[in-house]
Coordinates of C-alpha atoms in Angstrom, one line a residue:
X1 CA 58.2 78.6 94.7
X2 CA 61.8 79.6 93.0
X3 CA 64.1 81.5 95.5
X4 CA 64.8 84.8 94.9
X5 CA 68.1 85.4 92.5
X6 CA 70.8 86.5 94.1
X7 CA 74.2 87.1 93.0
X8 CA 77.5 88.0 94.6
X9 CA 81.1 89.7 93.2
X10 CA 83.4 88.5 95.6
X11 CA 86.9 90.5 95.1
X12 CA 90.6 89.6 96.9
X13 CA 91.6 93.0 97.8
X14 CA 95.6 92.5 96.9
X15 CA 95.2 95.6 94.3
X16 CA 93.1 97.4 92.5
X17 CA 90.0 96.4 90.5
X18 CA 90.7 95.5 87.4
X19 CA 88.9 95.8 84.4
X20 CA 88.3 91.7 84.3
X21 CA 86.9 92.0 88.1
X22 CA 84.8 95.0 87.0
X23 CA 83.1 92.8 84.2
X24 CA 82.4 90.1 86.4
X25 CA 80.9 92.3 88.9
X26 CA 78.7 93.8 85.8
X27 CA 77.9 90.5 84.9
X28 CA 76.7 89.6 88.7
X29 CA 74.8 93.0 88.8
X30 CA 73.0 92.7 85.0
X31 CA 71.3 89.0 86.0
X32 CA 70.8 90.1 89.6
X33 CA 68.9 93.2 88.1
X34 CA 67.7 91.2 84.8
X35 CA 65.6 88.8 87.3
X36 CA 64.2 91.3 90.0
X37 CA 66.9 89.7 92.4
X38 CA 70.1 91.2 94.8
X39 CA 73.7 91.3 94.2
X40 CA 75.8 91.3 97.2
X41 CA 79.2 92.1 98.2
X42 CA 82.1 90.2 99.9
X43 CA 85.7 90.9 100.2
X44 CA 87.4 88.1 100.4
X45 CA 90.6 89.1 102.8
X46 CA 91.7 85.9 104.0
X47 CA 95.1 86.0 102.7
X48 CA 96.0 89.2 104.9
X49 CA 99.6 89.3 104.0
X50 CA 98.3 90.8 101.0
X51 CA 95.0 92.2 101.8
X52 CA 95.3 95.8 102.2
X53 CA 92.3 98.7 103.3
X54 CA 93.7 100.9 100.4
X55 CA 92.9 97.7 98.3
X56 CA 89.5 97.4 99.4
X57 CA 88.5 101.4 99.3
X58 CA 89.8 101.6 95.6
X59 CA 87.0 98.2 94.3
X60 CA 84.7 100.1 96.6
X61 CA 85.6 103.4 94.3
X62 CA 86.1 101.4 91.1
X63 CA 82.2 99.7 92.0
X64 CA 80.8 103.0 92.9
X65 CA 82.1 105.2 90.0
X66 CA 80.7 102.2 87.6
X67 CA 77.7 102.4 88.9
X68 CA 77.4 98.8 89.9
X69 CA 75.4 99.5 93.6
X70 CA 75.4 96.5 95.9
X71 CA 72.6 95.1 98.2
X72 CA 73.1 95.3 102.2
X73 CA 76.6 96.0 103.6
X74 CA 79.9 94.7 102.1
X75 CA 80.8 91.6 103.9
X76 CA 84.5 90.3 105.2
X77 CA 85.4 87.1 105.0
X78 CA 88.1 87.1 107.3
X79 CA 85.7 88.7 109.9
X80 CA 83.8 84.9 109.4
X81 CA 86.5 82.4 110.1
X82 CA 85.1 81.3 113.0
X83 CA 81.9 80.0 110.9
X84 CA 84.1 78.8 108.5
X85 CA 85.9 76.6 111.3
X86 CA 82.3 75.7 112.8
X87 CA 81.6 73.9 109.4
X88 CA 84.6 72.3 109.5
X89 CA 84.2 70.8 112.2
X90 CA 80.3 69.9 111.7
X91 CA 82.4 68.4 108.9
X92 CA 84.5 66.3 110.9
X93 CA 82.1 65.1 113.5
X94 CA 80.1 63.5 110.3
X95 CA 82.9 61.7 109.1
X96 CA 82.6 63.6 106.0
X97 CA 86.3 64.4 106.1
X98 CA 89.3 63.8 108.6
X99 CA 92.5 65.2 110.6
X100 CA 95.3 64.5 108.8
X101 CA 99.2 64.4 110.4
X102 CA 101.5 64.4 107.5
X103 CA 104.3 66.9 108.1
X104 CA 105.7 69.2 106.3
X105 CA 108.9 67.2 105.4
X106 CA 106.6 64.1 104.4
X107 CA 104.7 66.1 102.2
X108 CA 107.6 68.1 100.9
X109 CA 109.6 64.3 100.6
X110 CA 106.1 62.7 99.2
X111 CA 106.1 65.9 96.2
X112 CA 110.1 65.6 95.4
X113 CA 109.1 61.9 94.6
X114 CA 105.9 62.4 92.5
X115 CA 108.3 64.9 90.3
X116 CA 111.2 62.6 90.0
X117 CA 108.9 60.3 88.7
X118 CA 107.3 63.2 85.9
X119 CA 103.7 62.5 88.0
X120 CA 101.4 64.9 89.0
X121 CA 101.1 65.0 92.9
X122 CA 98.2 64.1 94.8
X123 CA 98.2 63.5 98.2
X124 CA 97.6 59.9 98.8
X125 CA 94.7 59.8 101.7
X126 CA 97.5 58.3 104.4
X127 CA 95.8 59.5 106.9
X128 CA 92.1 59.0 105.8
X129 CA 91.1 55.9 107.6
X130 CA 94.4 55.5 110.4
X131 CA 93.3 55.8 114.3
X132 CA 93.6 58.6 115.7
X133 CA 95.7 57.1 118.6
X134 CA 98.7 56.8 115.8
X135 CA 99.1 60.3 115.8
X136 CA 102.7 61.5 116.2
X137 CA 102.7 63.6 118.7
X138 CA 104.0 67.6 118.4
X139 CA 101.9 67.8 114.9
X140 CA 99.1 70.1 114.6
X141 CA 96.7 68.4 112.2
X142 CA 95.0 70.2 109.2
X143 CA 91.8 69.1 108.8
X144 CA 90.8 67.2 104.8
X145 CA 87.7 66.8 102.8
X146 CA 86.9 63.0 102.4
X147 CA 86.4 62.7 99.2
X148 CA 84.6 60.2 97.4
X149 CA 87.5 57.7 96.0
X150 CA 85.9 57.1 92.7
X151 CA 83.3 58.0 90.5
X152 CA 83.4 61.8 89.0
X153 CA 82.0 65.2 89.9
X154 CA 79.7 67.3 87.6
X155 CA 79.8 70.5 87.0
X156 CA 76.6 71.9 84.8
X157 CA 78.1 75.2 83.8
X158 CA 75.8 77.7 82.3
X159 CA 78.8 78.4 79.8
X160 CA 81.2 75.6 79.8
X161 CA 78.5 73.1 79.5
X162 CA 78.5 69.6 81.5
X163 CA 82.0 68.6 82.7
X164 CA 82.4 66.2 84.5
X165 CA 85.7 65.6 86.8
X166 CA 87.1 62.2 88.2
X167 CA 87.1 62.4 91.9
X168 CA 90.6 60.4 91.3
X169 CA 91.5 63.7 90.5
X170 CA 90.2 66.4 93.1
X171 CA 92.0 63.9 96.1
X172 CA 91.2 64.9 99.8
X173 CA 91.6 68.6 99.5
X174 CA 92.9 70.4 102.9
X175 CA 89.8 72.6 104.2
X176 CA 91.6 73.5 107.6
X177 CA 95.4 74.4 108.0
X178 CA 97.1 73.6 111.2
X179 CA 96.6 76.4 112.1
X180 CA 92.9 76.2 112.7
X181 CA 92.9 79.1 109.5
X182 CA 90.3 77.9 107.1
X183 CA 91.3 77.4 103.4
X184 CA 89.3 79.5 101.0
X185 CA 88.1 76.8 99.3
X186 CA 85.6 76.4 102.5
X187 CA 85.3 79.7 102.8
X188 CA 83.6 80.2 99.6
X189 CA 81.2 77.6 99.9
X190 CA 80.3 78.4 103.5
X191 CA 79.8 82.4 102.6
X192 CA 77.8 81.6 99.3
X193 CA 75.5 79.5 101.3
X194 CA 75.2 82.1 104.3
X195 CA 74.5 84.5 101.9
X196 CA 71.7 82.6 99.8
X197 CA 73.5 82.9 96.7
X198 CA 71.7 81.2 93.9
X199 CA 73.8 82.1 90.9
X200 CA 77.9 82.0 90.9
X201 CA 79.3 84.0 88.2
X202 CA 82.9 84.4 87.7
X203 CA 86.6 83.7 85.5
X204 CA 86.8 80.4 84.1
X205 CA 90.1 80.7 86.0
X206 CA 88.1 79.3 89.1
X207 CA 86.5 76.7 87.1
X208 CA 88.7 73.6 88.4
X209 CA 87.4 75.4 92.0
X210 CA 84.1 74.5 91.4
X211 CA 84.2 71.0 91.1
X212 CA 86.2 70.6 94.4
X213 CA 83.3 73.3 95.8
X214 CA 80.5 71.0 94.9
X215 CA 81.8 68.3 96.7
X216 CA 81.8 70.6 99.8
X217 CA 78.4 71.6 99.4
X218 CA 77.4 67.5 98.7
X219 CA 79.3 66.7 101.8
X220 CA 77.1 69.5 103.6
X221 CA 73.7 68.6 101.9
X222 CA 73.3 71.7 100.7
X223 CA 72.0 72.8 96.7
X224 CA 75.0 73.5 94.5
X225 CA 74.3 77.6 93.2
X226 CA 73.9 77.7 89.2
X227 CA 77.2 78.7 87.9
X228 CA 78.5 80.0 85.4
X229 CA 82.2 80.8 84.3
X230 CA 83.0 83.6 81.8
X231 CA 86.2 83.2 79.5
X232 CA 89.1 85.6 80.7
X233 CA 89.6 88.6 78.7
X234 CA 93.1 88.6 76.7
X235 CA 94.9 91.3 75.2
X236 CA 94.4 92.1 71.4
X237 CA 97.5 89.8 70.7
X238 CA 95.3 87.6 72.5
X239 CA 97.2 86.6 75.3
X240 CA 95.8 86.8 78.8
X241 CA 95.9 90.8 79.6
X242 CA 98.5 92.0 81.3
X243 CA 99.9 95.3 82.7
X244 CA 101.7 94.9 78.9
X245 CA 98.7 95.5 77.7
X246 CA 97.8 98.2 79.4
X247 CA 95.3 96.2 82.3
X248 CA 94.9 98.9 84.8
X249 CA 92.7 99.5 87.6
X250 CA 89.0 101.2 86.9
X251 CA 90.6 104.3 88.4
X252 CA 92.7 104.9 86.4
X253 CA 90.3 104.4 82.9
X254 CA 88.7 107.0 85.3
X255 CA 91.5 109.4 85.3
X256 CA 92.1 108.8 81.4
X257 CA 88.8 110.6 80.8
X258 CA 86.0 107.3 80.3
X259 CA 82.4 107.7 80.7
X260 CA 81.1 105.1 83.2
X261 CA 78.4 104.6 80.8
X262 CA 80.5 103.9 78.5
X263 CA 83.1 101.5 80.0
X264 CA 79.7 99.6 81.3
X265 CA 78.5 99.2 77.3
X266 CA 82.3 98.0 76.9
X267 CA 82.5 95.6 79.1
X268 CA 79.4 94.2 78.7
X269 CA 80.1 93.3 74.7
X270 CA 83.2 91.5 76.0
X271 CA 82.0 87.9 76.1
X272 CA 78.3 88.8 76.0
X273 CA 76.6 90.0 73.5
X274 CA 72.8 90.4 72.0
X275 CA 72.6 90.0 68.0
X276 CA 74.5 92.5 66.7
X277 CA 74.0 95.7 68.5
X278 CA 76.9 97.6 69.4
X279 CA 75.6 100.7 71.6
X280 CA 73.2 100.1 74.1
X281 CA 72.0 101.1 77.2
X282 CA 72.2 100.7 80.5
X283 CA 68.5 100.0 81.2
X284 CA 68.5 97.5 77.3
X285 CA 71.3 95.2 79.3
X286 CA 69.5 94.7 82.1
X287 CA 66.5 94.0 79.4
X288 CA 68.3 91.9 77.7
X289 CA 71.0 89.8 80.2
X290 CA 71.1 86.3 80.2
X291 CA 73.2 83.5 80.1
X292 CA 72.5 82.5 76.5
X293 CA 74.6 85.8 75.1
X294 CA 77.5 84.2 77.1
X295 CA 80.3 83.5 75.0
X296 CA 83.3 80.5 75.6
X297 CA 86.0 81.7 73.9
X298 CA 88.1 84.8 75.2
X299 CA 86.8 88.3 74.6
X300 CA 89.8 90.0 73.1
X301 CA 90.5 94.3 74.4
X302 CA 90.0 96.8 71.8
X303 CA 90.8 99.8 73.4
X304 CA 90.6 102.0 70.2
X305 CA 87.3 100.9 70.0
X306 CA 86.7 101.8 73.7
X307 CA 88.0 105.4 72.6
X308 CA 85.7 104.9 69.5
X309 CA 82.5 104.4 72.1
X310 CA 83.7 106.7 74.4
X311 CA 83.7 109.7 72.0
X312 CA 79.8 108.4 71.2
X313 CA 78.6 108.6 75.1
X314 CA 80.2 112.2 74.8
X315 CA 78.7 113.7 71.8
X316 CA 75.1 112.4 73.8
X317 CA 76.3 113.7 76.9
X318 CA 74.2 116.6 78.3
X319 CA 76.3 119.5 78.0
X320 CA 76.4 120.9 81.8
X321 CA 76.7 117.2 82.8
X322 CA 79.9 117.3 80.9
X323 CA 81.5 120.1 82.3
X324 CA 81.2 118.5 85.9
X325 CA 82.8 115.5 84.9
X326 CA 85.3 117.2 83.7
X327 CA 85.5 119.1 86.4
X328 CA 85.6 116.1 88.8
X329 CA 87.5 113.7 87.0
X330 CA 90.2 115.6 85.5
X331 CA 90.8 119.6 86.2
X332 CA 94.4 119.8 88.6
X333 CA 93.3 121.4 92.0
X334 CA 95.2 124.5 91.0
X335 CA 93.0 124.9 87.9
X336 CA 89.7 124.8 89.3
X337 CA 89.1 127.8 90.3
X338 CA 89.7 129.0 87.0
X339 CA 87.4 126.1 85.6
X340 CA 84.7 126.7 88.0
X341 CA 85.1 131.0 87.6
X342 CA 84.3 130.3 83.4
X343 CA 81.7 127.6 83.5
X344 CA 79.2 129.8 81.0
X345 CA 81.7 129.8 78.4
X346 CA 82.5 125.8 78.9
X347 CA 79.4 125.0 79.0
X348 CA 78.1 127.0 76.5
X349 CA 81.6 125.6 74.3
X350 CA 80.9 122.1 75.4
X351 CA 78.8 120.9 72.2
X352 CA 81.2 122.3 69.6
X353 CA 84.4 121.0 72.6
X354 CA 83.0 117.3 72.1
X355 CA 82.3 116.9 68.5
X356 CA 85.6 115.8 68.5
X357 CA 86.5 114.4 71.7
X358 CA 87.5 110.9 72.3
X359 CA 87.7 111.3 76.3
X360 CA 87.0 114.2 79.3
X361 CA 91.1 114.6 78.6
X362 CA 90.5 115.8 75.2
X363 CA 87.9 117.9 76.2
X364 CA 89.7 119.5 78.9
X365 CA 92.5 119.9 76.7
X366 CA 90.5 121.5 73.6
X367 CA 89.6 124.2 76.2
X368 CA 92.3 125.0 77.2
X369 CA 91.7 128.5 75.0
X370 CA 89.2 129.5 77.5
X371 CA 91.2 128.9 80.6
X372 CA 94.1 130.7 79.4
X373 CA 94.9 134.1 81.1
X374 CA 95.0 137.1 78.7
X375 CA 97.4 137.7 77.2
X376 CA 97.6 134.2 74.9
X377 CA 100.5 133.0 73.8
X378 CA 100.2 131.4 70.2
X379 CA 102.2 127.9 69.6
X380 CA 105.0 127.8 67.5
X381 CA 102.4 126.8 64.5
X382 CA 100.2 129.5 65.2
X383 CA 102.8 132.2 64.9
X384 CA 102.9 130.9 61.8
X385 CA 99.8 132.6 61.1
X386 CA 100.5 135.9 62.5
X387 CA 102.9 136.9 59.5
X388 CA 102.8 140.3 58.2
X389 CA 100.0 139.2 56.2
X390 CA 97.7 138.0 58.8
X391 CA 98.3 140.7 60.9
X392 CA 97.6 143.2 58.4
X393 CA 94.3 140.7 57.6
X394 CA 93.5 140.9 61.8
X395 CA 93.8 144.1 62.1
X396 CA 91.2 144.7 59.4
X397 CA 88.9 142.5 61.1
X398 CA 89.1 143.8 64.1
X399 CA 88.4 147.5 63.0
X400 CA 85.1 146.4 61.4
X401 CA 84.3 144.0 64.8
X402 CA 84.5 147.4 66.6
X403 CA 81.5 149.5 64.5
X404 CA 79.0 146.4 64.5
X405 CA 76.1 147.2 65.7
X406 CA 74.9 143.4 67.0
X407 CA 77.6 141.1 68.2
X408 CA 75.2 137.9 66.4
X409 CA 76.5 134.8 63.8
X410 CA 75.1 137.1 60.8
X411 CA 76.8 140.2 61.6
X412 CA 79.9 138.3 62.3
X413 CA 80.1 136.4 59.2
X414 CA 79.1 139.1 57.3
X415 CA 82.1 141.0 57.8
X416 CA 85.2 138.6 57.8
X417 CA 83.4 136.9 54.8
X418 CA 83.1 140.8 53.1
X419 CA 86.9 141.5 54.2
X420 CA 87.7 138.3 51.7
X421 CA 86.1 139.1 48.9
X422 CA 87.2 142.4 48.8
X423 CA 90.5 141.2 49.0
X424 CA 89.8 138.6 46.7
X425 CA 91.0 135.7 49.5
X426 CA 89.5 132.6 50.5
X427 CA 87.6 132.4 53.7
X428 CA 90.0 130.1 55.4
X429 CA 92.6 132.9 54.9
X430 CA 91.1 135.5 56.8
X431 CA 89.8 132.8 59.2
X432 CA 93.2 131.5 60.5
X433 CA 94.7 134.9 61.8
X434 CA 91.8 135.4 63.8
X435 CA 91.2 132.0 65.2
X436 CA 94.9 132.0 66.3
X437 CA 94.5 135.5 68.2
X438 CA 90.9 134.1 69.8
X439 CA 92.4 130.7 70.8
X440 CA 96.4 130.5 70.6
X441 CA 96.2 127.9 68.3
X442 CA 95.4 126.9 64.6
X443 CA 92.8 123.9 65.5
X444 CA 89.3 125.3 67.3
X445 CA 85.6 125.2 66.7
X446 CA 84.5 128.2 64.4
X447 CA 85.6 131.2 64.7
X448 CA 81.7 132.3 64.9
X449 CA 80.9 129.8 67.7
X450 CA 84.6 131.0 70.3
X451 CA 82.9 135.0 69.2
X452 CA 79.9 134.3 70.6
X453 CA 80.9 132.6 73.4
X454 CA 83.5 134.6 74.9
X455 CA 81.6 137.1 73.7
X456 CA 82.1 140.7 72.3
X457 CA 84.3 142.2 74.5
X458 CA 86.6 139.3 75.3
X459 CA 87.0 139.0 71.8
X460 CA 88.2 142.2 71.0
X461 CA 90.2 141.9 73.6
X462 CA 92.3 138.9 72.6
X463 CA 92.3 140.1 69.0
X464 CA 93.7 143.6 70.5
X465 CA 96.7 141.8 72.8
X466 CA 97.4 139.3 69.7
X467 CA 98.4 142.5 67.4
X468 CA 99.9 144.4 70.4
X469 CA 102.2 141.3 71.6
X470 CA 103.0 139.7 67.5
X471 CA 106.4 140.0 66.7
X472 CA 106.3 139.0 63.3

């Protein structure tokens, strides 16, 4: 009977999740999903110099927001060193690695040497098969791998392919310091193993990591999980993304106004992909994961193209759903009760609003006409508008606006489209004067659309305080 597939995402919590940790974790959670199986969570805080709890709340955040749920409660690493030791020490007593006493100035000395001669350093197994009685004394040992002196060590990568590395190469790799800490490398294995993970996915950055792991889990008798290593994600010059680039944590693609819908389509089409299809969702990637979509070479960021698929996931976007995100996501604490006070008119603004819109910012932004306190103050291009002319024009309108009997679209056309042809004008030229007194500004939905929603006596009301306050 196969064993259940499970999966892990397995972050350092020395920052912030970045968008290349958020795409492996979406990786972990699609096959975990794709195969009916479990993705679990584990920090991994052994380096606690630089492990920080602000660290691990934000990838919690990051995770959460994404949408990416984990199975059973996240797990510490650091809180299982003592396992970690046990196994090396089970280790030990099978001969399947060894205390070694090399100091610190011999292995500083025994590195100086291997660079003065251009080499590579390895450590040269001095203390692999010496008595222990010849231990100097005063030197806490760290404790090595005994690995095996020749032959090579496969790695059958679901991405990479076969590689296979020399064991001449991998040398007897420290698993516990002096210390008595235990090195990651141990940790890993020791967790993934505890854990019953099937499947490693991950960077290609740890892929040198897995060949000294499956020694570890040979010298333990244990299966070797499937792996598989996803190329890096490089900038669009493509070099490896940096903060150059603009490689910030999920939060703050948050804060910039992205759908977690659609940053989980984004990321999934870097390095994966299913024929050509572009836009899909979250229940076709689950449908469709596997390893075979996997690319090898590095997915390059788009992040036009982000904004591109962004503004799609917000044109679908169910109207009221919209107005909470960007309530949640993006109104300033002093603005929200203003927000929340005119939800019918944002909501009932929001498909015309995000036509247009790229991100929640935009939207947000684009309303700003129906957050504003009466009386508005037009931008400088607006003014332009509100020339003798256009005033003359608003006034008009807003004399017929106060006889109509319905305040619907027909009415409302009917009579700035009959004030132009009497006048002999083109539409736009009545239009402009009254969209500026309406909204402040010279860029809006239709005039028709901002009267209905704000309704009649709003309207008026702005149109009224526009000729009242014009200087022009």
């Amino acid at each position: 009977m196969n064993r259940p597939v499970i999966c892990r995402f397995a972050p350092s919590p020395t920052g912030y999740l970045h968008i290349g940790g958020a795409r492996t974790a979406l990786f972990n959670w699609l096959y975990a999903r794709a195969n009916g199986g479990r993705m679990m969570l584990r920090i991994e805080d052994t380096d606690r110099a630089r492990s920080s709890d602000a660290a691990i709340a934000a990838i919690i955040d990051g995770l959460t927001w994404l949408g990416l749920t984990w199975d059973g409660e996240a797990i510490s690493q650091f809180e299982r060193a003592d396992r970690h030791r046990e196994i090396a020490e089970e280790l030990l007593a099978a001969s399947k690695a060894y205390k070694c006493y090399m100091t610190p100035e011999e292995l500083s000395a025994a590195r100086e040497t291997a660079k003065a001669d251009g080499e590579v350093f390895r450590y040269d197994r001095r203390w692999r098969d010496r008595d222990p009685s010849e231990a100097p004394a005063g030197v806490d040992p760290v404790i090595r791998i005994k690995a095996p002196l020749t032959g090579e060590t496969v790695v059958d990568d679901k991405v990479q392919g076969r590689v296979a590395f020399s064991n001449k190469d991998l040398d007897d790799f420290v698993i516990l310091r002096s210390d008595g800490t235990p090195v990651y490398m141990l940790s890993v294995v020791v967790d993934d193993y505890d854990m019953g993970v099937t499947h490693i996915i991950r960077g290609d950055d740890h892929f040198t990591n897995a060949a000294r792991q499956t020694l570890i889990y040979q010298a333990l008798g244990w299966d070797v999980p499937v792996m598989a290593h996803i190329p890096l994600i490089h900038g669009p010059d493509g070099a490896k993304l940096s903060k150059r680039h603009g490689a910030l944590g999920i939060e703050a693609y948050r804060d910039m106004g992205y759908l977690p819908q659609a940053l989980r389509n984004y990321l999934a089409r870097l390095g994966w992909s299913h024929g050509d299809d572009e836009i899909f969702s979250t229940e076709q990637m689950i449908e469709w994961f596997d390893f075979d979509g996997l690319g090898k070479a590095p997915a390059r960021i788009d992040f036009k193209k982000l904004e591109n698929l962004n503004g799609h996931y917000i044109r679908e976007a169910d109207d009221a759903w919209l107005y909470e995100a960007v309530r949640d996501w993006i109104v300033p604490a002093n603005d929200l009760e203003t927000y929340t006070g005119r939800k019918d008119w944002l909501v009932a603004a929001m498909p015309h609003l995000k036509e247009r819109a790229k991100t929640l910012v935009d939207l947000y932004q684009s309303a700003s006409f129906l957050l504003a306190d009466r009386p508005l103050v037009p931008d400088e291009k607006a003014e332009k508008a509100l020339d003798e002319p256009g005033r003359e024009l608003l006034g008009d309108v807003l004399r017929e606006l106060e006889t109509v009997a319905e305040w619907n679209r027909e009415t409302l056309e009917a009579v700035v489209q009959g004030i132009a042809e009497r006048k002999n004008l083109k539409f736009g030229k009545v239009a402009q004067p009254v969209r500026v007194a309406l909204t402040g500004t010279t860029s809006s939905p239709s005039i028709f659309e901002i009267f209905l929603i704000l309704g009649c006596q709003e309207s008026l009301a702005r149109i009224r305080d526009c000729l009242a306050n014009s200087t022009l």
